[in-house]
CSV table of C-alpha atoms in Angstrom, one decimal:
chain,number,residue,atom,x,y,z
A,1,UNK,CA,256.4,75.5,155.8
A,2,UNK,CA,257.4,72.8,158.2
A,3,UNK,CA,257.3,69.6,156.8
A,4,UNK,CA,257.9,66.0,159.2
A,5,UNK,CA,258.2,62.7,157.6
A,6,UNK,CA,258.3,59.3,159.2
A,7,UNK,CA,260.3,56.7,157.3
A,8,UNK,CA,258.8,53.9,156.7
A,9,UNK,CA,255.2,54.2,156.6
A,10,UNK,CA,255.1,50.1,158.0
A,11,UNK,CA,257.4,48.1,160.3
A,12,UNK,CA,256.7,44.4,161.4
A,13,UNK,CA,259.0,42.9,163.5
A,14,UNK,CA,259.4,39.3,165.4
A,15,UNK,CA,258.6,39.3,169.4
A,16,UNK,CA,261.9,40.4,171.2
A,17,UNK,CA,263.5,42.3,168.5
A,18,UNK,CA,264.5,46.4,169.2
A,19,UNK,CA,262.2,48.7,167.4
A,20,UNK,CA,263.4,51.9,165.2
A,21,UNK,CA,261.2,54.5,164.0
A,22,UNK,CA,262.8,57.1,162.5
A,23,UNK,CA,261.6,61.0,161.3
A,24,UNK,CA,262.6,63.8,159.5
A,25,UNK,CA,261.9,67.9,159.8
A,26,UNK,CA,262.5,70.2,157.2
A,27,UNK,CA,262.7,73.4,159.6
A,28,UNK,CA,265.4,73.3,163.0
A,29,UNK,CA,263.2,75.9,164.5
A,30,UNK,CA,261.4,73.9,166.8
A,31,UNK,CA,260.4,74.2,170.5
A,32,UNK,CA,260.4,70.6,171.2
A,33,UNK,CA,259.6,67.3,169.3
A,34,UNK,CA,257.0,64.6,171.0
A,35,UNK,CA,256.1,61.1,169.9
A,36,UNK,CA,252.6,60.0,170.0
A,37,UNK,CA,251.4,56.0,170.2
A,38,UNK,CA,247.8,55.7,168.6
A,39,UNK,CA,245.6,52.5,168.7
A,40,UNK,CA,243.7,51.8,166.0
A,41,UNK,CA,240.4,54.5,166.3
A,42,UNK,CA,241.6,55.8,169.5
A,43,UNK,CA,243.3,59.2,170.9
A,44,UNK,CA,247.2,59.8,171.0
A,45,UNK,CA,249.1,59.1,173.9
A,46,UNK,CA,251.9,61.4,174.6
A,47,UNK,CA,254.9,58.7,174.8
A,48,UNK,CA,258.1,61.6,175.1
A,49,UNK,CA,259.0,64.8,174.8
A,50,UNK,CA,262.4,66.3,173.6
A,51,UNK,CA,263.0,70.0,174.5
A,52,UNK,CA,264.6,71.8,171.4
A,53,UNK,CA,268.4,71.9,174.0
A,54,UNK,CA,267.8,68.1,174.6
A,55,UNK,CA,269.7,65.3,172.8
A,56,UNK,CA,267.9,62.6,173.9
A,57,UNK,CA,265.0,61.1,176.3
A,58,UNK,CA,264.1,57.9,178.1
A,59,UNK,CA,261.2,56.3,179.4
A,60,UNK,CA,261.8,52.7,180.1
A,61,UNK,CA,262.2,50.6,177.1
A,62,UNK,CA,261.7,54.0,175.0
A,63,UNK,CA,264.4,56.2,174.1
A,64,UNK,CA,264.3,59.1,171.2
A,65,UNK,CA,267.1,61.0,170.2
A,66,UNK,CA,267.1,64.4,168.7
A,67,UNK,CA,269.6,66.0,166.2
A,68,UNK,CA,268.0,69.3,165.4
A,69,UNK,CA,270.6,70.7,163.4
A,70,UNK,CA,270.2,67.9,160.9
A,71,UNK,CA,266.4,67.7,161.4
A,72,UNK,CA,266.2,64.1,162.8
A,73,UNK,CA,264.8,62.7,165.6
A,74,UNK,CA,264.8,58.5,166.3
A,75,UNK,CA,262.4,56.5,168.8
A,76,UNK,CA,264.0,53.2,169.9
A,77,UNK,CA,261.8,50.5,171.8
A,78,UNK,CA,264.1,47.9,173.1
A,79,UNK,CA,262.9,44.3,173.1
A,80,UNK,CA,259.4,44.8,171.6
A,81,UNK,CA,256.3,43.1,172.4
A,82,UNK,CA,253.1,42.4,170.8
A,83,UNK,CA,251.5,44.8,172.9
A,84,UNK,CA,253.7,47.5,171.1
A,85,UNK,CA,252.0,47.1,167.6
A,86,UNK,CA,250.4,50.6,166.9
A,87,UNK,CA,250.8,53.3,165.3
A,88,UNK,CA,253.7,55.9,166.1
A,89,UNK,CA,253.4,59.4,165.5
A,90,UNK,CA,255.9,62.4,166.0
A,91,UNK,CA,255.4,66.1,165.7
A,92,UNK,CA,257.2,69.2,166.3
A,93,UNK,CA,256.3,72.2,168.0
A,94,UNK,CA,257.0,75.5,167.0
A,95,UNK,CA,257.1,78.0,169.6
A,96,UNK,CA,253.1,78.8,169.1
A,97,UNK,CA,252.7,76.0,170.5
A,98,UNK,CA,251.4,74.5,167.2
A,99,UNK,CA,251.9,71.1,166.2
A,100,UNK,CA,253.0,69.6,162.8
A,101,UNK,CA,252.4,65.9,162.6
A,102,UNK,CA,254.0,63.2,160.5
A,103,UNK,CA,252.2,60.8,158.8
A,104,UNK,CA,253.1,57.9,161.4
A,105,UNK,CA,254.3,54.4,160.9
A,106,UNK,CA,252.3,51.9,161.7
A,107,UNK,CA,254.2,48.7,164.0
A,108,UNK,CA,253.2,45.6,164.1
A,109,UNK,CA,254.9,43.1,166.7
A,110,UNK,CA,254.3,39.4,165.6
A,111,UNK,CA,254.2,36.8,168.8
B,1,UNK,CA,242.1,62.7,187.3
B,2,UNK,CA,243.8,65.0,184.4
B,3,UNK,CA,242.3,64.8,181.3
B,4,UNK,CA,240.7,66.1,178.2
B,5,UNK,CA,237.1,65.1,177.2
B,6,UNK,CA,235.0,64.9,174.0
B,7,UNK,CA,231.3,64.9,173.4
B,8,UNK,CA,230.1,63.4,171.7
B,9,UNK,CA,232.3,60.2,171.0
B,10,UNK,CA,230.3,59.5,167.8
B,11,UNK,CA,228.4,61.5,165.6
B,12,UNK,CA,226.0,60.8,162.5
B,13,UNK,CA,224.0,63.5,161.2
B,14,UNK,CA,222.8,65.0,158.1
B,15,UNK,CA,224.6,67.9,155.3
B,16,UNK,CA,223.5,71.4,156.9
B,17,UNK,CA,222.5,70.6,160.3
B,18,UNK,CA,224.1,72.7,162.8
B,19,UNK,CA,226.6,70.8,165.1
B,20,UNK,CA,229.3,71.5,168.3
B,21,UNK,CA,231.6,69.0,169.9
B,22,UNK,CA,232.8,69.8,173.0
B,23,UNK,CA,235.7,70.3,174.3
B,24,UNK,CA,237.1,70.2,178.0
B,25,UNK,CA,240.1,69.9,180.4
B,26,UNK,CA,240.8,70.0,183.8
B,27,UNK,CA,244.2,71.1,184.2
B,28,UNK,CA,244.1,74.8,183.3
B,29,UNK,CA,246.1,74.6,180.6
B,30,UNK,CA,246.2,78.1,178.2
B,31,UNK,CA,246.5,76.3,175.1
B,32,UNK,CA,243.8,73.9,173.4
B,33,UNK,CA,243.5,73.4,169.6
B,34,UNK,CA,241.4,71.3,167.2
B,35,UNK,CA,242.6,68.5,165.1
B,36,UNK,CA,241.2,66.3,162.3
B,37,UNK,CA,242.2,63.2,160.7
B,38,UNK,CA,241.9,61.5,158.0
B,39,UNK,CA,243.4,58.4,156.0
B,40,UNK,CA,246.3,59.2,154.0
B,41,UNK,CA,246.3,63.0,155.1
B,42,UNK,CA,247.2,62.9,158.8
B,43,UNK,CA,246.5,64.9,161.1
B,44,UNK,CA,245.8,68.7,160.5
B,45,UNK,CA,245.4,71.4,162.9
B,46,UNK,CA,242.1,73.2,162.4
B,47,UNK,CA,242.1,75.8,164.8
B,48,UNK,CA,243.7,76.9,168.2
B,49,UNK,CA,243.6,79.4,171.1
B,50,UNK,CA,246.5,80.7,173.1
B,51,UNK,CA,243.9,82.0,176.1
B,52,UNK,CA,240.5,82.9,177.2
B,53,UNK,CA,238.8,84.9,173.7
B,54,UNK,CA,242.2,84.6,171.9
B,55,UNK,CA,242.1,82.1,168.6
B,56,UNK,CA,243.5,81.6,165.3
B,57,UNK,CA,243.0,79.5,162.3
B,58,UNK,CA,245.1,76.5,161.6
B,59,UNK,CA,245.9,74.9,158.3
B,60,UNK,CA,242.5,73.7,157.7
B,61,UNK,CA,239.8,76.1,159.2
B,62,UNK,CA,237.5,76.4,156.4
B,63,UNK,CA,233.5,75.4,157.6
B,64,UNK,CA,234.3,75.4,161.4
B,65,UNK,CA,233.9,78.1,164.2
B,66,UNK,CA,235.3,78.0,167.7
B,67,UNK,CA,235.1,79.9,170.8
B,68,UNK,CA,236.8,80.6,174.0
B,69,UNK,CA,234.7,81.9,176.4
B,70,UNK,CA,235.8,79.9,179.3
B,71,UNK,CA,239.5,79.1,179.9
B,72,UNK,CA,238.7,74.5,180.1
B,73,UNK,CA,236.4,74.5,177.4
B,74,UNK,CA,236.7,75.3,173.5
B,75,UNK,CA,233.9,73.7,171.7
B,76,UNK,CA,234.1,73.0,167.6
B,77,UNK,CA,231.1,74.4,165.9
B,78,UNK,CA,230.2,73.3,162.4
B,79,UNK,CA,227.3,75.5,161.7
B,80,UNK,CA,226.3,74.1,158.1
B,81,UNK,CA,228.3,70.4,157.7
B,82,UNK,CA,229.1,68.9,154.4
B,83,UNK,CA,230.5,65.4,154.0
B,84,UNK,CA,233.9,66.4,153.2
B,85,UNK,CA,233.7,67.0,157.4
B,86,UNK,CA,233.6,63.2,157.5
B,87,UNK,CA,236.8,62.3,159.8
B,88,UNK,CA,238.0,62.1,162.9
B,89,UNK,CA,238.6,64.8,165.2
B,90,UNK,CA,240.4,65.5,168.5
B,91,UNK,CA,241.0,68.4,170.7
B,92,UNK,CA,244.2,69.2,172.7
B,93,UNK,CA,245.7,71.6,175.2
B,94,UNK,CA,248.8,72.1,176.8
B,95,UNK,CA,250.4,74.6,179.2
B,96,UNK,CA,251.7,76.4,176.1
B,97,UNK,CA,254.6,75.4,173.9
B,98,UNK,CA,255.0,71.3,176.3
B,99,UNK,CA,253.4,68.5,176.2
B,100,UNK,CA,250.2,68.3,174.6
B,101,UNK,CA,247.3,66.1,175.9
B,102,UNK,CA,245.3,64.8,173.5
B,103,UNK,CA,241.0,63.9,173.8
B,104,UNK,CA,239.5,60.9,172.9
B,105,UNK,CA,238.4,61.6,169.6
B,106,UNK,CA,234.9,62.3,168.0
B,107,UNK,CA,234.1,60.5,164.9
B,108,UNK,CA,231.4,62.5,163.1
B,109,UNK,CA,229.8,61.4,159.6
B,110,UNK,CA,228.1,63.4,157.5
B,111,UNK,CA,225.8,61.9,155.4
């Protein structure tokens, strides 16, 4: 059974400083992994999607890398700001289309 | 404007009483699946459907019923509730195995 874990659980970093979430699949059989932002008591907001070929992704300040073979994937935020502080989730799909979440790590960005 | 919707947002009722949340989205996506969430747990995938009449359980499908009768909507039924159905919930689709597009979120209590 899949299993994604998201090391750690809790970040807080200073304004301006570069962000590094990291997480962890036990299975390399995925179809693509996405990370998820999540304000507290709201919906997920799809924030990148690596295809299973892909090594790595970029959306402005964001960038996630993706080693399947070693079951690892890494979301970078350069330059963080207070408006970043959330909660960062990242799944996996299998080729069901079924998703299997980590437990997240929640940032906070002091000003 | 692409999106998935929930109803209701919010949700108190009492242990037995029937209930559905809706689900809908406007983007004709095949896949759309049911999540719930809860502290310390995640998220969990409760059920999902690959097309019009076509769904499966997930990892948590015990006391809930869906149906797809029409390809945008796929409404959660909990026919008798029990507080243990206490959480957070959110539906999803996608065009099957990519990005997934995630609701709102209802937050039901059962008291």
């Amino acid at each position: 059974k899949q299993e994604v874990t998201q090391i750690p659980a809790a970040l807080s970093v200073p304004e301006g400083e570069n962000l590094v979430l990291n997480c962890s699949f036990t299975d390399s059989a995925i179809y693509n992994l996405q990370w998820f932002r999540q304000d507290p008591g709201k919906g997920l907001t799809s924030l990148l999607l690596i295809q299973s070929s892909q090594r790595e992704q970029t959306s402005g300040r964001l960038n996630a890398s993706l080693d399947k073979s070693s079951g690892r994937s890494t979301l970078y935020i350069a330059a963080s700001q207070p408006g970043d502080s959330a909660t960062y989730l990242c799944a996996v799909t299998d080729s069901w289309g079924k998703l299997q979440f980590g437990a997240g790590t929640q940032v906070v960005v002091t000003p | 404007e692409a999106q998935v919707t929930q109803n209701p947002r919010y949700l108190i009722t009492v242990t037995g009483k029937k209930l559905t949340v809706t689900c809908s989205q406007n983007m004709n996506h095949e896949y759309m699946s049911w999540y719930r969430q809860d502290p310390g747990l995640g998220l969990r995938q409760i059920y999902y459907s690959m097309n019009v009449e076509v769904t499966d359980k997930g990892d948590v499908p015990e006391g809930y019923k869906v149906s797809r009768k029409e390809k945008r909507n796929f409404p959660l039924i909990l026919e008798s509730p029990s507080p243990n159905q206490t959480s957070l919930y959110f539906c999803a689709s996608s065009l099957g195995s990519r990005e997934q597009y995630f609701g709102p979120g209802t937050r039901l209590t059962v008291t």
